[in-house]
């Protein structure tokens, strides 16, 4: 049996998936829940056994599994706990664990695809910026010493580059400290301010090229989560509430909450979707029509799952297209920057005859 690796107080998707898979395997083998948790505790390393022992002790005291998970120091996601809680009412814990595993596998795969598609552009841009910094800090001063023997006016681009190099050299430490303070302040303010987070999440959909990818990923997660919750037998209002709580995007959270409010006021699901997102910030027209048809025909859960698969396929295709398109563009971009710096440095040498 695999050993769980808990690296923080907040379990990541891989840790939660391992825990759900191992517990599901033991329950399907016919073990009672209490015995399954005890076996997991015995097969875990010392750093994990304390967490599972605490879970086992709380279960022995008569607490439900969802309550035990909610009160533990090491936390599972809200969606994980709520699905367990719903299964406790219906007596279908194995079904809930299967749903959790499917959901987590989809999230991990989606995250892997996004990271894989964006890692190459990020590494390329970071490398080009580092190379530019190396040239400005170490290469340009060497050329500056050579140019000082010319005793003639240098071209304006060369003078500007030498000036920037001298400024960075003289204030390098100060610039790093200032940049660190600014970034730390922005991160701290972003964590403390829900309003700023909401604005950033809303603006993220407007970013050229990748904004559409963020929107597709968020909508895919929303449809999959709500569909899985409805499949467990949870009523639509409760499923929407849990979907809002488990959302990692403020726009999705707020729209889910608005849909819940409109449903409580008596609006049908299709109309509630339109009223909650009149500007189509999250839901596209096709998704709205399909979900409205699913709600009217009584097959909303199946429609949500089908739509999430379709949106996931669209996202994968767009990620592949973006990765293939960015590669030549990045080569041209990096080549232009490095080539431009080299040309600026060699401009005085090209006109050496005139300068001499």
Short mmCIF file of C-alpha atoms in Angstrom, two decimals, residues 78-277:
data_model
loop_
_atom_site.label_atom_id
_atom_site.label_comp_id
_atom_site.label_asym_id
_atom_site.label_seq_id
_atom_site.Cartn_x
_atom_site.Cartn_y
_atom_site.Cartn_z
CA UNK A 78 -14.59 21.74 1.48
CA UNK A 79 -15.91 19.77 -1.48
CA UNK A 80 -14.22 16.59 -0.18
CA UNK A 81 -15.80 16.97 3.26
CA UNK A 82 -19.24 17.91 1.94
CA UNK A 83 -19.34 14.90 -0.38
CA UNK A 84 -18.47 12.64 2.56
CA UNK A 85 -21.21 14.32 4.61
CA UNK A 86 -23.79 13.78 1.86
CA UNK A 87 -22.79 10.10 1.55
CA UNK A 88 -23.30 9.62 5.29
CA UNK A 89 -26.94 10.59 4.90
CA UNK A 90 -27.50 8.16 2.02
CA UNK A 91 -25.17 5.41 3.24
CA UNK A 92 -23.14 5.49 0.00
CA UNK A 93 -19.64 6.29 1.23
CA UNK A 94 -17.97 4.23 -1.50
CA UNK A 95 -19.89 6.12 -4.20
CA UNK A 96 -18.81 9.43 -2.67
CA UNK A 97 -15.18 8.31 -2.59
CA UNK A 98 -15.41 7.24 -6.23
CA UNK A 99 -16.81 10.68 -7.11
CA UNK A 100 -14.07 12.37 -5.11
CA UNK A 101 -11.38 10.31 -6.88
CA UNK A 102 -12.84 11.12 -10.30
CA UNK A 103 -13.07 14.81 -9.45
CA UNK A 104 -9.54 15.01 -8.09
CA UNK A 105 -8.08 13.08 -11.04
CA UNK A 106 -9.77 15.50 -13.44
CA UNK A 107 -8.47 18.51 -11.51
CA UNK A 108 -4.93 17.12 -11.39
CA UNK A 109 -4.98 16.31 -15.11
CA UNK A 110 -6.32 19.77 -15.99
CA UNK A 111 -3.68 21.44 -13.85
CA UNK A 112 -0.98 19.29 -15.44
CA UNK A 113 -2.06 20.29 -18.94
CA UNK A 114 -2.10 23.99 -18.05
CA UNK A 115 1.32 23.85 -16.41
CA UNK A 116 2.75 21.82 -19.28
CA UNK A 117 1.47 24.30 -21.87
CA UNK A 118 2.58 27.44 -20.01
CA UNK A 119 5.86 26.19 -18.53
CA UNK A 120 7.81 26.48 -21.79
CA UNK A 121 6.81 30.13 -22.42
CA UNK A 122 7.49 31.00 -18.78
CA UNK A 123 10.93 29.36 -18.79
CA UNK A 124 11.80 30.99 -22.10
CA UNK A 125 10.79 34.46 -20.93
CA UNK A 126 12.60 34.04 -17.61
CA UNK A 127 15.76 32.88 -19.39
CA UNK A 128 15.67 35.80 -21.79
CA UNK A 129 15.23 38.30 -18.94
CA UNK A 130 18.12 36.70 -17.05
CA UNK A 131 20.30 36.85 -20.16
CA UNK A 132 19.42 40.52 -20.64
CA UNK A 133 20.36 41.24 -17.02
CA UNK A 134 23.69 39.44 -17.42
CA UNK A 135 24.49 41.44 -20.56
CA UNK A 136 23.55 44.75 -18.95
CA UNK A 137 25.46 44.11 -15.70
CA UNK A 138 28.59 42.36 -16.99
CA UNK A 139 28.88 42.74 -20.79
CA UNK A 140 27.92 46.38 -21.29
CA UNK A 141 30.57 47.71 -18.80
CA UNK A 142 33.26 45.94 -20.84
CA UNK A 143 32.11 47.71 -23.99
CA UNK A 144 31.90 50.97 -22.05
CA UNK A 145 35.62 50.81 -21.25
CA UNK A 146 36.36 50.22 -24.93
CA UNK A 147 34.14 53.10 -26.03
CA UNK A 148 35.88 55.51 -23.63
CA UNK A 149 39.04 55.27 -25.76
CA UNK A 150 37.12 56.47 -28.83
CA UNK A 151 36.79 59.99 -27.44
CA UNK A 152 33.81 60.64 -29.71
CA UNK A 153 30.07 60.89 -29.41
CA UNK A 154 28.34 57.52 -29.24
CA UNK A 155 24.99 56.80 -30.88
CA UNK A 156 21.98 57.66 -28.74
CA UNK A 157 20.85 54.02 -28.29
CA UNK A 158 24.32 53.03 -27.08
CA UNK A 159 24.47 55.94 -24.63
CA UNK A 160 21.04 55.01 -23.28
CA UNK A 161 22.05 51.37 -22.81
CA UNK A 162 25.27 52.37 -21.02
CA UNK A 163 23.27 54.70 -18.77
CA UNK A 164 20.80 51.97 -17.88
CA UNK A 165 23.68 49.58 -17.17
CA UNK A 166 25.35 52.08 -14.85
CA UNK A 167 22.08 52.78 -13.02
CA UNK A 168 21.44 49.08 -12.44
CA UNK A 169 25.02 48.48 -11.29
CA UNK A 170 24.99 51.37 -8.83
CA UNK A 171 21.56 50.62 -7.37
CA UNK A 172 21.32 46.85 -7.87
CA UNK A 173 20.87 45.97 -4.18
CA UNK A 174 18.46 48.87 -3.62
CA UNK A 175 16.41 47.82 -6.63
CA UNK A 176 16.19 44.22 -5.39
CA UNK A 177 15.12 45.35 -1.91
CA UNK A 178 12.54 47.74 -3.35
CA UNK A 179 11.19 45.07 -5.70
CA UNK A 180 11.00 42.57 -2.82
CA UNK A 181 9.15 45.04 -0.60
CA UNK A 182 6.68 45.95 -3.35
CA UNK A 183 5.97 42.32 -4.24
CA UNK A 184 5.63 41.31 -0.59
CA UNK A 185 3.26 44.21 0.06
CA UNK A 186 1.14 43.35 -2.98
CA UNK A 187 0.95 39.67 -2.01
CA UNK A 188 0.04 40.51 1.59
CA UNK A 189 -2.58 43.05 0.50
CA UNK A 190 -3.98 40.58 -2.03
CA UNK A 191 -4.33 37.89 0.63
CA UNK A 192 -6.06 40.25 3.07
CA UNK A 193 -8.35 41.97 0.57
CA UNK A 194 -11.25 39.95 -0.84
CA UNK A 195 -12.20 42.94 -2.94
CA UNK A 196 -8.82 42.94 -4.67
CA UNK A 197 -9.04 39.19 -5.22
CA UNK A 198 -12.46 39.63 -6.80
CA UNK A 199 -11.14 42.32 -9.14
CA UNK A 200 -8.11 40.23 -10.10
CA UNK A 201 -10.26 37.17 -10.79
CA UNK A 202 -12.68 39.23 -12.87
CA UNK A 203 -9.85 40.83 -14.86
CA UNK A 204 -8.12 37.48 -15.38
CA UNK A 205 -10.76 36.56 -17.98
CA UNK A 206 -9.86 39.71 -19.95
CA UNK A 207 -6.15 38.91 -20.32
CA UNK A 208 -5.31 38.50 -24.03
CA UNK A 209 -4.87 34.91 -25.20
CA UNK A 210 -4.79 33.20 -21.77
CA UNK A 211 -7.91 34.89 -20.39
CA UNK A 212 -10.12 32.59 -22.46
CA UNK A 213 -8.20 29.60 -21.10
CA UNK A 214 -8.82 30.73 -17.51
CA UNK A 215 -12.51 31.10 -18.28
CA UNK A 216 -12.74 27.64 -19.85
CA UNK A 217 -10.90 26.05 -16.91
CA UNK A 218 -13.16 27.77 -14.37
CA UNK A 219 -16.34 26.84 -16.23
CA UNK A 220 -15.16 23.24 -16.66
CA UNK A 221 -14.51 22.95 -12.93
CA UNK A 222 -17.91 24.51 -12.12
CA UNK A 223 -19.86 22.14 -14.37
CA UNK A 224 -17.96 19.06 -13.17
CA UNK A 225 -18.34 19.94 -9.49
CA UNK A 226 -22.06 20.70 -9.67
CA UNK A 227 -22.70 17.61 -11.80
CA UNK A 228 -20.89 15.33 -9.37
CA UNK A 229 -22.76 16.80 -6.40
CA UNK A 230 -26.13 16.31 -8.12
CA UNK A 231 -25.18 12.72 -8.98
CA UNK A 232 -24.84 11.95 -5.26
CA UNK A 233 -28.50 12.88 -4.80
CA UNK A 234 -27.92 16.31 -3.29
CA UNK A 235 -30.68 18.89 -3.96
CA UNK A 236 -29.76 21.63 -6.43
CA UNK A 237 -29.70 24.51 -3.90
CA UNK A 238 -27.39 22.58 -1.56
CA UNK A 239 -25.21 21.52 -4.49
CA UNK A 240 -24.90 25.15 -5.59
CA UNK A 241 -23.97 26.22 -2.07
CA UNK A 242 -21.20 23.61 -1.88
CA UNK A 243 -20.03 24.50 -5.40
CA UNK A 244 -19.72 28.14 -4.35
CA UNK A 245 -17.80 27.19 -1.19
CA UNK A 246 -15.39 24.91 -3.03
CA UNK A 247 -14.73 27.34 -5.88
CA UNK A 248 -11.19 28.68 -6.21
CA UNK A 249 -12.35 31.66 -8.30
CA UNK A 250 -14.28 34.57 -6.83
CA UNK A 251 -16.33 35.21 -9.97
CA UNK A 252 -17.49 31.59 -10.02
CA UNK A 253 -18.24 31.81 -6.29
CA UNK A 254 -20.30 34.97 -6.60
CA UNK A 255 -22.25 33.74 -9.62
CA UNK A 256 -23.02 30.46 -7.85
CA UNK A 257 -24.26 32.40 -4.84
CA UNK A 258 -26.44 34.59 -7.09
CA UNK A 259 -27.93 31.52 -8.79
CA UNK A 260 -28.75 30.14 -5.33
CA UNK A 261 -30.53 33.39 -4.42
CA UNK A 262 -32.57 33.45 -7.64
CA UNK A 263 -33.59 29.81 -7.14
CA UNK A 264 -34.72 30.66 -3.61
CA UNK A 265 -36.90 33.43 -5.07
CA UNK A 266 -38.66 30.96 -7.35
CA UNK A 267 -36.84 31.45 -10.65
CA UNK A 268 -36.24 28.32 -12.77
CA UNK A 269 -32.63 27.21 -13.12
CA UNK A 270 -32.19 28.44 -16.72
CA UNK A 271 -33.49 31.92 -15.90
CA UNK A 272 -31.45 32.00 -12.69
CA UNK A 273 -28.30 31.38 -14.73
CA UNK A 274 -29.05 34.29 -17.06
CA UNK A 275 -29.95 36.67 -14.24
CA UNK A 276 -26.82 35.73 -12.28
CA UNK A 277 -24.52 36.24 -15.28
#
